Amino acid sequence: MLWRTGLMFLAIILFYSSTGIAEATDSSSFGSGNISLQILDIKEETDNTIKIDYGNDLRIRVTYPVSSSGYIDIIDRDSDEILERYSLLENVGTQEITLSINTYRPVTNFSIKVALSSGETYTSTDKVILAEFVEPEILISMKNFASEIAKGDNLVITGTITASEYIWTVKGPYDMDNFYILASNVYVSGTMSPVNSGETEATVSVPDHSIQLRIPTHVIIESCGGTAGSYTLELWSSEHPDTVEEIDFSLADVSVDLVTARDEISAGEKLKLTGTTNVAKTGWDADNITLGLNKVNIYIYRGDTLLASYSANIKDNGTFEHEVEFSLSWDKNVEYRIIANVTTGRYSKEDIEFIMVKSPEVKIVMDDLTYTRGEEIRFRGTCSLAAGSSVYLEDDDLIFAEAHSTVSVGGKKYVEALVGADGSWQTDELRVKESASIGVYIVHAVIFSPGTTTKMDEDSVKINIVKDELDASVDKTIVVKGESITIKGTTTAEAVYVFSSDPSAFLDVRENPAETVYGISGSDMRIYSEDGKFTKTIKVSEEVEDGYYFLYLYAPPSAEHINTAEDPQKVFLISITSGAVNESEILEETPEPVVTEEETPEVNETAKETPVVTATQEEVTTTPTPVETVVEEKEPEQVVTESTGEEKIETLKPEDMTIPKLRRMLPGFEVILSIIAFLGAALVNRK
């Protein structure tokens, strides 16, 4: 048994020895002086030639003195181009360098140079280092944006080949006996051998392995009897005729498609035209500039009259665009013809679109049309004119203060606004004059024909100028000396001003102005509104005498003066006492009374007499002229006693006439009290 096992083991050894297990080997060392190189994982080494398989990494081990640094260059031996440079570090002595196929493709012949900081160098001129291929690698592509080539453009082919020579030809619907004419007009990188009459292929030498072909299609059409249709470019290595790479393309007539986003436009407005074509990018390699630049020419006609022309470049994807303007001086509300003509210099095509041109328009677009005196307004709208054009605003009654953008057109003042890129416009903020009368006003927006006072279009809007609004309340109407009162309310004005019937009653509150138009002072109490709301706490003087005092609130549109006869206002009658407030004598809050001449009851006293009351909380709105009224004398109150149910006449003594009793006894007591407060306020204003 043992001898059989031994024989089997020996057979296995002999089998592997005879077939041979491929092991990676390194080249012998080469170099000079202190520089030594080895190529790792080689395919074979014969004499001074070292080979690796094309596609494998080129791996190099370099040995140099530890005390030195420097660099190593990997060079394309055919073109002397440096493919990659690597640094050699000090205190290392040995480094391995790897150059991948992605870096050296398509180079197949290398040399190596080492330079040290000591000044020592070595270049492998004594060694041939090859990346050997079984079949050449050919990588080519067409650079035109589409496989359909417009007549007159160039077919552009680029790529690489591992060989240093290639052969090319073109097959298709043309007379190949005239290929020599085509070849003589083709641009190549490298050196192309002469092509004689009757030959159908051309040989190009490329030491740098680069492939570049520019084939003029007009030569195929005009000199070789070619037609539109399908063609094929073939390319192969002269040493490997079976390794053919092909690129299919077609020749076609020039085409163009013009696109207008709109079929209607206003005079003075700009229109963006776009389109597509099969013609190559303007000025690029595929543009055969010997015939003329590739362009799209745009023409605008009214009938048979040419009004404007433009020229647009073609982009690398075959698109084009251009902005055209329809002059304000041209006819309006008529149709125009737009022609886009594309050309490769010798071949051309056109497309036509039609568009209706209307008169220009201006519109005022406002969300709010009600404003108060002194308020700032920014007018807005739209206009069909081009960006930067002017829109002019005017109001017949000149209710606005002077604006920075005021201009004069035809001797008349306007506020100027410029049209934006989106067709919108807006003015500066215009402040309504504080002296403007309450009412409705018309504001006009106008556009003029350039350089003239002729109106091309006009729009108008009605705005309402109203008084500012004021609504206010106080948290108490009976207050002890030294305490505070809080005023709250809402208003459309920027600020509310507070005054008193007696300047000694409330701290920092001045006396109510006697004049109708009062110039506001910096020492007047001012309450600014925020989002239409305001609040203020004022303190009652500790030195004031017990009694009744009025608080006046005004909401003027102006920050400079108050019109006490016209501006919105509120008046509060405040009772100031020395002792604690009797809660039973504080009236519950009641609706604000509205007093008119028809509803005014008669009283014994005139408006000039000072009212004598215990307390009130009524809020009164004053008017310029007080109303004098008389009240009838009331019969003594009839009181029904609870014990007997009998009625008896009871005459109240003056000391018994408290507000709670009067309120129970007299129907409409609050109205009477409000009238008294109103008359008192009027008397104060008269003084």
XYZ file of C-alpha atoms in Angstrom:
687
model
C 0.000 0.000 0.000
C 2.772 2.385 0.902
C 4.482 1.987 -2.441
C 1.218 2.846 -4.267
C 0.785 6.013 -2.188
C 4.359 7.015 -2.936
C 3.899 6.500 -6.650
C 0.725 8.630 -6.644
C 2.472 11.481 -4.807
C 5.383 11.301 -7.238
C 2.955 11.434 -10.179
C 1.358 14.591 -8.821
C 4.752 16.250 -8.446
C 5.743 15.277 -11.972
C 2.404 16.554 -13.370
C 2.763 20.009 -11.885
C 6.417 20.096 -12.848
C 5.573 19.290 -16.452
C 2.626 21.719 -16.760
C 4.349 24.436 -14.767
C 2.581 26.791 -12.339
C 2.910 30.374 -13.609
C 4.566 32.483 -10.973
C 4.967 36.253 -11.106
C 8.579 37.221 -11.725
C 10.480 40.465 -11.483
C 12.925 41.829 -13.969
C 16.594 41.955 -13.349
C 17.900 45.103 -11.753
C 19.071 47.922 -13.972
C 20.236 51.457 -13.412
C 23.486 53.252 -12.706
C 25.514 54.392 -9.701
C 23.390 54.515 -6.568
C 20.107 54.161 -8.534
C 18.672 50.686 -9.086
C 15.346 49.800 -10.795
C 13.254 46.665 -11.198
C 10.025 46.080 -13.113
C 7.745 43.856 -11.006
C 5.317 41.160 -12.202
C 6.659 41.103 -15.735
C 5.516 38.909 -18.608
C 9.011 38.223 -19.912
C 12.495 39.687 -20.188
C 14.709 39.123 -23.233
C 18.080 40.830 -23.488
C 17.317 44.529 -22.968
C 13.515 44.217 -23.468
C 11.121 43.901 -20.541
C 7.433 43.183 -21.215
C 4.210 43.348 -19.205
C 0.722 42.484 -20.440
C -1.141 45.556 -21.721
C -3.864 46.288 -19.209
C -1.794 45.211 -16.180
C -0.316 47.747 -13.774
C 3.214 48.907 -14.503
C 4.970 48.354 -11.140
C 8.457 49.702 -10.510
C 10.758 49.296 -7.511
C 13.393 52.004 -7.145
C 16.321 51.872 -4.727
C 18.386 54.940 -3.897
C 20.572 56.268 -1.015
C 18.604 56.782 2.227
C 20.100 60.247 2.603
C 18.668 61.386 -0.739
C 15.280 62.469 -2.034
C 14.085 63.233 -5.539
C 11.538 62.067 -8.118
C 10.859 59.369 -10.706
C 9.170 60.081 -14.070
C 7.267 57.504 -16.172
C 7.557 58.656 -19.803
C 5.865 57.750 -23.098
C 8.959 56.726 -25.055
C 7.288 57.449 -28.411
C 6.282 61.044 -27.664
C 8.541 61.919 -24.680
C 5.423 62.956 -22.753
C 5.635 62.524 -18.978
C 2.761 60.282 -17.973
C 3.238 60.571 -14.197
C 5.779 61.893 -11.702
C 6.251 60.462 -8.199
C 8.255 61.894 -5.314
C 11.097 59.948 -3.719
C 11.272 60.563 0.012
C 14.349 61.047 2.139
C 15.186 58.419 4.797
C 13.310 55.745 2.837
C 15.775 54.283 0.357
C 13.324 51.952 -1.428
C 9.914 52.763 -2.925
C 7.460 50.941 -5.190
C 5.616 52.880 -7.881
C 2.388 51.680 -9.576
C 1.033 53.062 -12.856
C -2.465 51.735 -13.734
C -3.872 51.138 -17.210
C -6.191 54.132 -16.737
C -3.119 56.329 -16.442
C -0.913 54.962 -19.185
C -3.563 53.993 -21.790
C -2.908 53.923 -24.781
C 0.866 54.115 -24.308
C 2.741 50.828 -24.750
C 6.412 51.926 -24.771
C 7.898 53.414 -21.624
C 11.112 54.907 -20.352
C 11.969 55.776 -16.751
C 13.926 58.711 -15.393
C 15.182 59.062 -11.798
C 16.631 62.310 -10.430
C 18.069 62.602 -6.888
C 18.711 65.609 -4.718
C 22.398 64.736 -4.790
C 22.427 65.558 -8.508
C 22.653 61.935 -9.637
C 20.240 60.931 -12.475
C 19.431 57.900 -14.567
C 17.235 57.404 -17.677
C 16.454 53.904 -18.961
C 17.563 54.492 -22.543
C 19.351 51.142 -22.435
C 16.123 49.251 -21.720
C 12.972 48.736 -23.781
C 9.942 48.525 -21.468
C 6.785 47.413 -23.297
C 3.105 46.826 -22.452
C 2.432 44.096 -25.011
C -1.062 43.524 -26.439
C -2.493 40.576 -28.308
C -4.798 42.849 -30.316
C -4.593 46.661 -30.372
C -7.051 48.603 -28.224
C -8.986 51.108 -30.301
C -11.265 53.595 -28.534
C -13.080 56.068 -30.794
C -16.246 58.203 -30.518
C -18.187 60.751 -32.543
C -18.246 64.238 -30.962
C -21.176 65.648 -32.927
C -24.226 66.111 -30.657
C -26.240 63.691 -32.829
C -25.514 60.946 -35.340
C -27.435 62.954 -37.963
C -24.977 65.371 -39.533
C -26.296 68.433 -41.363
C -24.954 68.948 -44.855
C -22.013 71.349 -44.665
C -20.933 70.379 -41.123
C -17.870 68.321 -40.242
C -17.981 64.792 -38.845
C -15.681 64.874 -35.790
C -14.045 61.639 -34.539
C -11.648 61.407 -31.578
C -10.052 58.525 -29.686
C -6.884 56.539 -28.951
C -5.122 53.440 -30.251
C -2.405 51.348 -28.623
C -0.677 51.055 -31.971
C 1.249 53.915 -33.521
C -0.552 53.663 -36.847
C -4.114 53.215 -38.083
C -6.113 53.033 -41.300
C -9.517 54.615 -41.932
C -12.164 54.834 -44.629
C -15.775 55.976 -45.137
C -18.458 53.800 -46.731
C -21.825 55.036 -47.923
C -23.893 56.390 -50.839
C -21.101 58.222 -52.650
C -18.515 57.468 -55.374
C -15.673 55.776 -53.456
C -13.420 56.161 -56.501
C -13.227 59.777 -55.386
C -12.236 58.864 -51.814
C -8.824 60.399 -52.478
C -10.562 63.798 -52.861
C -12.272 63.357 -49.506
C -9.057 62.202 -47.798
C -7.142 65.201 -49.096
C -9.675 67.515 -47.356
C -9.777 65.702 -43.998
C -7.953 67.054 -40.965
C -6.047 64.409 -38.924
C -3.734 64.477 -35.923
C -0.500 62.747 -36.871
C 0.761 62.207 -40.406
C -1.441 60.819 -43.172
C 0.169 59.116 -46.145
C -0.865 60.428 -49.595
C -3.971 58.781 -51.058
C -3.985 58.241 -54.795
C -6.889 58.185 -57.211
C -8.800 54.945 -56.966
C -7.598 54.164 -53.420
C -10.354 53.777 -50.839
C -8.499 53.997 -47.513
C -5.909 56.203 -45.789
C -3.055 55.397 -43.373
C -2.209 57.700 -40.462
C 0.918 57.558 -38.272
C 0.263 58.580 -34.622
C 3.270 58.321 -32.288
C 1.151 59.776 -29.483
C -1.597 57.138 -30.111
C -4.155 59.944 -30.538
C -6.943 59.737 -33.127
C -8.536 62.914 -34.484
C -10.506 63.152 -37.724
C -12.555 66.058 -39.101
C -14.369 64.983 -42.257
C -16.103 67.768 -44.255
C -19.487 66.500 -45.409
C -19.849 69.073 -48.167
C -16.918 67.356 -49.968
C -18.794 64.042 -49.880
C -21.848 65.773 -51.375
C -20.217 68.113 -53.868
C -16.980 66.370 -54.925
C -17.768 62.693 -54.422
C -21.351 62.567 -55.711
C -22.740 61.788 -52.235
C -26.357 62.009 -51.157
C -28.259 62.141 -47.906
C -28.343 58.750 -46.198
C -26.464 56.351 -43.915
C -22.673 56.179 -43.757
C -20.071 54.241 -41.767
C -16.561 55.241 -40.745
C -14.225 52.265 -40.281
C -10.854 52.370 -38.468
C -8.317 49.615 -37.728
C -4.641 48.916 -36.989
C -2.457 48.264 -40.018
C -0.854 45.287 -38.225
C -4.221 43.834 -37.141
C -6.701 44.351 -40.022
C -9.358 42.294 -38.255
C -9.639 44.718 -35.289
C -12.043 47.128 -36.964
C -13.981 49.807 -35.041
C -17.000 51.389 -36.713
C -19.063 54.556 -36.240
C -22.385 54.954 -38.052
C -23.704 58.375 -39.021
C -26.064 59.901 -41.543
C -26.061 62.961 -43.765
C -29.258 65.023 -43.782
C -30.612 68.277 -45.119
C -30.398 71.270 -42.792
C -33.469 71.589 -40.549
C -34.804 74.204 -38.138
C -37.834 74.506 -35.863
C -38.760 77.982 -34.567
C -40.790 78.240 -31.356
C -42.688 81.326 -30.130
C -44.093 80.879 -26.652
C -46.957 83.280 -27.433
C -49.150 84.091 -30.386
C -50.006 87.591 -29.137
C -47.839 90.371 -27.707
C -48.030 94.094 -26.912
C -46.041 96.729 -28.762
C -42.881 97.656 -26.906
C -42.726 94.228 -25.302
C -39.847 91.791 -25.822
C -40.416 88.249 -27.055
C -37.995 85.366 -26.465
C -37.662 83.167 -29.517
C -36.275 79.631 -29.166
C -35.727 76.734 -31.509
C -33.805 73.625 -32.501
C -31.696 72.654 -35.484
C -29.486 69.762 -36.613
C -26.671 72.210 -37.357
C -23.496 72.061 -35.236
C -22.519 74.568 -32.544
C -21.390 77.935 -33.870
C -17.589 78.125 -34.134
C -16.942 74.571 -32.876
C -14.876 71.865 -34.662
C -17.962 70.531 -36.440
C -18.714 74.026 -37.799
C -16.937 74.191 -41.141
C -15.936 77.846 -40.928
C -14.366 77.698 -44.391
C -17.956 77.813 -45.659
C -19.063 80.399 -43.102
C -20.131 80.344 -39.449
C -23.182 78.335 -38.497
C -25.900 80.857 -37.572
C -29.629 81.355 -37.189
C -30.756 84.587 -38.821
C -34.088 85.990 -37.595
C -36.189 88.412 -39.631
C -39.385 90.298 -38.674
C -41.726 91.356 -41.482
C -44.900 93.442 -41.673
C -46.307 92.356 -45.002
C -43.343 92.472 -47.389
C -41.492 95.097 -45.371
C -38.482 93.951 -43.352
C -38.607 95.789 -40.014
C -35.800 94.135 -38.004
C -33.212 91.365 -38.219
C -31.183 89.485 -35.618
C -28.512 86.784 -35.536
C -28.376 83.948 -32.987
C -25.588 81.475 -32.242
C -26.309 77.762 -32.125
C -25.533 75.957 -28.858
C -23.717 72.628 -28.527
C -27.023 70.729 -28.252
C -28.482 72.243 -31.425
C -30.707 74.794 -29.691
C -30.815 78.562 -30.132
C -32.614 81.519 -28.566
C -32.868 85.247 -29.063
C -34.962 88.098 -27.678
C -36.701 90.384 -30.162
C -38.527 93.632 -29.492
C -41.593 94.973 -31.256
C -41.076 98.719 -31.523
C -43.687 101.086 -30.160
C -43.445 103.002 -33.416
C -44.670 100.007 -35.454
C -48.268 99.399 -36.434
C -50.399 97.974 -33.658
C -53.215 95.445 -33.597
C -51.848 93.769 -36.730
C -50.050 90.484 -37.514
C -46.278 90.176 -38.057
C -44.235 87.393 -39.704
C -41.119 85.987 -38.015
C -38.630 83.967 -40.106
C -35.777 81.886 -38.658
C -33.186 80.955 -41.298
C -30.379 78.551 -40.303
C -27.287 78.078 -42.447
C -24.065 76.056 -42.526
C -22.616 78.552 -44.959
C -23.691 76.725 -48.094
C -26.865 74.925 -47.043
C -29.814 76.570 -45.310
C -33.421 76.124 -44.166
C -36.084 78.421 -42.718
C -39.147 78.214 -40.486
C -41.957 80.798 -40.173
C -44.201 81.855 -37.286
C -46.868 84.594 -37.044
C -47.716 86.823 -34.082
C -50.351 89.469 -33.345
C -49.010 92.751 -31.922
C -51.506 94.673 -29.767
C -51.408 98.176 -28.339
C -49.488 98.350 -25.030
C -51.391 98.172 -21.751
C -51.000 99.564 -18.255
C -53.024 98.431 -15.247
C -53.332 99.592 -11.639
C -53.622 96.632 -9.282
C -54.420 97.562 -5.659
C -55.686 95.440 -2.755
C -56.774 98.398 -0.622
C -58.482 101.541 -1.862
C -59.339 103.276 1.428
C -56.773 105.478 3.170
C -56.607 108.197 5.804
C -55.035 111.636 5.671
C -51.317 111.441 6.338
C -51.160 107.744 5.356
C -48.513 106.537 2.907
C -49.600 104.711 -0.260
C -47.500 102.682 -2.693
C -49.343 102.294 -5.994
C -48.729 99.053 -7.892
C -49.687 97.541 -11.201
C -48.630 95.793 -14.390
C -47.467 97.038 -17.770
C -46.785 95.264 -21.065
C -43.820 97.538 -21.886
C -40.256 96.263 -21.637
C -38.358 96.292 -18.348
C -37.060 99.778 -17.535
C -39.926 101.561 -19.291
C -41.746 104.337 -17.427
C -45.278 104.442 -16.043
C -46.579 107.867 -14.944
C -49.123 108.500 -12.163
C -51.160 111.624 -11.549
C -54.102 112.782 -9.441
C -56.177 115.718 -10.586
C -56.618 117.165 -7.092
C -52.946 116.882 -6.018
C -53.765 115.214 -2.713
C -50.245 113.786 -2.361
C -47.213 115.474 -0.912
C -44.259 115.967 -3.290
C -42.544 112.640 -4.187
C -38.856 112.127 -4.958
C -39.686 110.559 -8.320
C -41.814 113.443 -9.634
C -41.138 114.274 -13.297
C -42.638 116.678 -15.773
C -44.176 115.531 -19.063
C -45.716 118.131 -21.334
C -45.653 120.683 -18.512
C -47.596 118.399 -16.176
C -46.210 116.722 -13.063
C -46.312 112.953 -12.727
C -44.952 110.380 -10.322
C -42.696 108.021 -12.297
C -42.461 104.249 -11.753
C -40.266 101.824 -13.716
C -41.425 98.502 -15.142
C -39.650 95.461 -13.696
C -38.436 92.337 -15.463
C -41.694 90.553 -14.571
C -43.863 93.324 -16.005
C -44.822 94.787 -12.623
C -44.306 98.364 -11.439
C -44.652 100.255 -8.168
C -44.213 103.850 -7.049
C -42.306 105.251 -4.118
C -44.449 105.662 -1.031
C -46.735 108.674 -1.519
C -48.082 110.449 1.551
C -51.650 111.743 1.472
C -51.658 115.396 2.399
C -52.943 116.034 5.900
C -54.991 118.888 4.460
C -56.724 116.620 1.928
C -60.486 116.761 2.098
C -62.442 113.669 2.944
C -63.816 112.091 -0.204
C -63.169 110.056 -3.354
C -60.227 110.806 -5.650
C -59.211 109.421 -9.028
C -55.582 108.414 -9.662
C -54.432 107.828 -13.251
C -51.615 105.614 -14.613
C -50.389 106.629 -18.071
C -47.844 105.374 -20.623
C -46.641 107.697 -23.374
C -45.291 107.003 -26.814
C -41.466 107.462 -26.546
C -40.367 111.067 -26.950
C -43.923 112.373 -27.187
C -46.827 113.348 -24.957
C -49.170 111.002 -26.817
C -50.854 108.602 -24.417
C -50.703 104.981 -25.585
C -52.788 103.648 -22.721
C -54.273 104.799 -19.430
C -55.869 103.214 -16.381
C -57.465 104.810 -13.336
C -58.599 103.864 -9.861
C -60.793 105.563 -7.272
C -59.441 105.841 -3.751
C -61.361 106.900 -0.656
C -59.784 109.324 1.785
C -61.455 108.954 5.179
C -60.911 110.226 8.702
C -58.753 108.259 11.049
C -60.682 106.050 13.440
C -60.416 106.231 17.214
C -61.943 103.967 19.818
C -60.819 104.197 23.439
C -61.744 103.367 27.032
C -60.393 103.980 30.538
C -60.195 101.343 33.255
C -61.815 103.643 35.885
C -63.689 106.942 36.026
C -63.502 107.486 39.814
C -59.966 107.580 41.101
C -58.142 108.552 44.288
C -55.381 111.160 44.159
C -51.984 109.626 43.385
C -53.455 106.552 41.694
C -53.276 105.746 37.970
C -55.681 105.414 35.075
C -55.018 103.170 32.063
C -56.185 104.242 28.628
C -56.581 101.574 25.928
C -57.932 101.643 22.437
C -57.530 101.244 18.688
C -56.846 103.799 15.985
C -55.827 104.086 12.352
C -53.621 107.087 13.181
C -49.922 106.805 13.972
C -50.348 108.375 17.405
C -52.965 109.521 19.909
C -52.503 112.748 21.937
C -53.868 113.210 25.478
C -54.899 116.501 27.133
C -56.824 117.498 30.279
C -59.289 120.208 31.256
C -56.849 121.118 34.057
C -53.053 120.767 33.570
C -52.651 120.090 37.311
C -54.946 117.053 37.353
C -52.704 114.415 35.655
C -48.932 114.180 35.541
C -47.341 115.035 32.155
C -50.750 115.822 30.640
C -51.067 119.364 29.301
C -54.184 121.501 29.134
C -56.594 120.921 26.271
C -55.806 123.419 23.498
C -58.216 126.304 23.106
C -57.459 126.971 19.442
C -59.115 125.002 16.650
C -55.822 124.235 14.901
C -53.191 123.484 17.515
C -49.491 123.050 16.760
C -48.260 119.862 18.430
C -45.477 120.357 20.971
C -42.802 117.929 22.020
C -44.080 118.108 25.598
C -47.594 116.940 24.643
C -48.428 113.411 25.773
C -48.173 111.187 22.716
C -49.209 107.498 22.571
C -47.903 105.651 19.525
C -50.094 102.928 18.069
C -48.696 99.539 17.167
C -50.638 97.385 14.722
C -53.555 99.753 15.280
C -53.590 99.359 19.085
C -52.407 101.660 21.870
C -52.282 101.739 25.683
C -51.032 104.249 28.241
C -51.112 104.553 32.030
C -51.255 108.077 33.466
C -50.959 109.086 37.075
C -53.314 111.396 38.952
C -51.624 114.294 40.725
C -51.610 114.136 44.526
C -51.998 117.926 44.675
C -55.125 118.254 42.573
C -58.376 119.339 44.187
C -61.312 116.979 44.469
C -63.652 117.344 41.571
C -64.468 116.417 38.006
C -61.925 116.648 35.192
C -62.028 115.872 31.506
C -59.493 113.757 29.577
C -59.313 114.524 25.841
C -57.911 112.076 23.258
C -57.172 113.158 19.657
C -56.087 110.989 16.694
C -54.853 113.500 14.088
C -53.504 112.482 10.654
C -50.665 114.975 11.095
C -47.671 114.773 13.374
C -47.475 118.572 13.363
C -50.905 119.840 14.314
C -54.320 118.856 15.708
C -57.642 120.119 14.404
C -59.789 120.017 17.546
C -62.949 120.527 15.516
C -62.439 117.805 12.869
C -59.916 115.193 14.022
C -61.252 111.991 15.650
C -61.462 112.455 19.433
C -62.759 110.968 22.675
C -63.583 112.696 26.004
C -63.752 111.046 29.430
C -65.150 112.659 32.629
C -63.005 111.581 35.576
C -63.966 112.043 39.245
C -60.937 112.582 41.515
C -61.422 112.140 45.268
C -59.280 112.244 48.375
C -60.702 109.224 50.191
C -61.436 105.643 49.306
C -63.909 105.051 46.481
C -67.332 103.771 47.519
C -67.812 100.775 45.232
C -71.605 101.107 45.490
C -71.362 104.492 43.807
C -69.352 103.285 40.816
C -71.636 103.012 37.850
C -71.633 99.871 35.744
C -70.255 100.336 32.225
C -72.950 101.384 29.785
C -72.980 101.808 25.996
C -71.631 105.083 24.690
C -74.587 107.498 24.318
C -75.277 109.056 20.969
C -76.759 112.531 21.452
C -78.545 114.278 18.601
C -80.625 117.408 18.502
C -83.812 115.406 18.001
C -83.215 113.177 21.040
C -82.023 115.868 23.477
C -84.302 116.197 26.537
C -85.046 119.582 28.034
C -83.379 120.715 31.315
C -83.704 123.746 33.585
C -80.051 124.582 33.367
C -78.302 125.998 30.323
C -75.026 124.627 28.955
C -73.151 127.436 30.669
C -73.961 126.178 34.172
C -71.541 123.830 35.877
C -73.001 120.371 36.427
C -73.245 119.080 39.976
C -73.130 115.271 40.084
C -71.796 112.635 42.433
C -70.025 110.414 39.813
C -70.099 109.410 36.159
C -68.253 107.148 33.816
C -69.840 108.247 30.553
C -67.683 108.802 27.482
C -68.672 111.757 25.283
C -67.787 112.684 21.761
C -67.615 116.460 21.436
C -68.722 118.558 18.517
C -67.760 122.125 17.725
C -71.176 123.649 18.765
C -72.884 122.756 22.083
C -76.666 122.306 22.206
C -78.632 124.267 24.825
C -81.613 122.300 26.086
C -84.060 122.477 29.010
C -85.490 119.645 31.116
C -88.937 119.736 32.689
C -89.276 119.674 36.455
C -90.183 116.241 37.705
C -92.988 115.564 40.192
C -91.816 114.171 43.556
C -91.038 110.481 43.256
C -93.886 108.234 44.378
C -92.580 105.490 46.647
C -94.464 102.293 47.460
C -93.685 101.004 50.934
C -93.107 97.269 51.276
C -95.009 96.948 54.563
C -98.359 98.447 53.505
C -98.124 98.533 49.765
C -99.542 102.089 49.960
C -98.175 104.861 47.808
C -96.834 107.935 49.499
C -95.214 111.098 48.282
C -91.621 111.462 49.450
C -89.567 114.589 48.809
C -85.814 113.870 48.749
C -83.508 116.164 50.572
C -80.365 117.369 48.726
C -78.080 115.276 50.947
C -80.087 112.191 49.983
C -79.579 112.739 46.216
C -76.870 110.166 45.626
C -76.206 108.751 42.133
C -77.528 105.263 42.928
C -80.832 106.761 44.173
C -81.125 109.146 41.235
C -80.395 106.311 38.855
C -83.233 104.220 40.304
C -85.635 107.130 40.499
C -85.108 108.782 37.115
C -85.609 106.794 33.904
C -82.957 107.805 31.348
C -80.691 109.138 34.086
C -77.544 108.000 32.196
C -78.609 109.962 29.101
C -79.188 113.091 31.176
C -75.821 112.632 32.854
C -74.110 112.254 29.469
C -75.731 115.471 28.240
C -74.457 117.318 31.289
C -70.952 115.938 30.711
C -71.128 116.950 27.047
C -72.238 120.501 27.939
C -69.449 120.744 30.463
C -66.888 119.722 27.862
C -68.232 122.309 25.447
C -67.907 125.030 28.084
C -64.310 124.093 28.686
C -63.534 124.262 24.957
C -65.084 127.722 24.753
C -62.848 129.181 27.452
